[in-house]
Amino acid sequence: MPAAQPRRTPPSGGSQKKGPKTTKLIRSEAQAYEFLKDYLAGKTNLDNVKLDLTDWGTIQIDLKGKKFHQSMNPATMRAMLDLQSSIYRACCLSLHGSSDIRILSKEEKELFEIQVKVSKGSSILGVDFQPIAENLFKTIGASVDPNIAVLGIIATAVIWAGHSAYKKYLENKKEIRLKELDKETEVERLKASRFASEEETKRAKIIANLASKHAILEEIVEAGEDSHRALLHAGASAKTATIQGAELKENIAGELVKASRRKSEEVRLDGKYRILRVDSRQPADFKVRVMDTSTEEEFEAILQDDSLLSETRELIRDAEWGKKPVILSINAKSIEGEIRNAVIIDVAPAKQKKKDLS
């Protein structure tokens, strides 16, 4: 597939010719994680990256049971539609910096449409991710920083087509379900299932670290969790399912599907913050990454509406450029201590007394 070619301003000066750049070829899931690890450590850049998914870029589900003979039941069909939606969302983020798939053109949707191959035997479903990745590289546009787009494509490949991210997802679901079960026999049966190794846990930390540095990548990771949920639902009605290399015997998939989603609670986060990054490329959103000066916790937030936007965008930008703290009033959701859906409802200089909005 063609190498990614981020756009640059040519250097000024003489016309000395340089030799061809070395292409960074990623041919396995392990190489992809090593590349991302090196990128985070500042040991490599995103020039001339090429993904070869020939040997590892297929989403594969093997379903066994009375209803599965080279066919899909309605539950599996719905799961495949959910998988398609999550892939559209990730592609839209990489191309346009937005998770609203309505902005994808008809032609773009055709480029990123999955083809589900159903093989003989039980019901073996295969989705080849290679053409989707190739089309993403070919269509990188001006809406997103090309370097972020390249990172998004690599992250999308390991989250959707790789095995490690899915196995870690299953392990997390198992831990949630174990806390909910009260029948000792069910607890022991579930405990006997182990999905994620120490290596998978390390790889999950690489993705989490990557997501913490770029808002778009954080949303791609969230879309990836939606795709993992879809695959789990695909296997829930089978007696035995093998999904992305993880074997779920005796309807373990059906048991994990019952695990509650992580509970969220509404929280108010008022205080003094540093503005780490401002992203105003999308007219409908003014996103910022903030750090609570008392806890050093970082998270993404958006301004409440256009009226606040017009009054405070310069104040926020000045705080970013001048590295000055500001007082923010924020509504958000907390999911097991993780801040989500944060909305800034008021901004004031740090030297001013924050007005009470409660």
CSV table of C-alpha atoms in Angstrom, one decimal, residues 273-280 286-289 312-326:
chain,number,residue,atom,x,y,z
A,273,TYR,CA,-6.6,24.9,35.2
A,274,ARG,CA,-3.8,25.2,32.7
A,275,ILE,CA,-4.8,25.2,29.0
A,276,LEU,CA,-2.5,22.6,27.3
A,277,ARG,CA,-4.0,22.6,23.8
A,278,VAL,CA,-6.7,24.3,21.8
A,279,ASP,CA,-8.4,22.7,18.8
A,280,SER,CA,-10.8,24.9,16.9
A,286,PHE,CA,-14.0,24.5,20.3
A,287,LYS,CA,-12.1,21.7,22.1
A,288,VAL,CA,-9.4,22.2,24.7
A,289,ARG,CA,-7.2,19.9,26.8
A,312,THR,CA,-14.1,33.4,25.9
A,313,ARG,CA,-12.1,31.9,23.0
A,314,GLU,CA,-9.5,34.6,23.1
A,315,LEU,CA,-9.2,34.3,26.9
A,316,ILE,CA,-8.5,30.6,26.5
A,317,ARG,CA,-6.1,31.1,23.7
A,318,ASP,CA,-4.2,33.7,25.7
A,319,ALA,CA,-4.0,31.3,28.6
A,320,GLU,CA,-2.6,28.6,26.3
A,321,TRP,CA,0.0,30.9,24.7
A,322,GLY,CA,1.0,32.7,27.9
A,323,LYS,CA,1.0,29.5,30.0
A,324,LYS,CA,-1.3,31.3,32.5
A,325,PRO,CA,-3.9,29.5,34.6
A,326,VAL,CA,-7.6,30.3,34.3
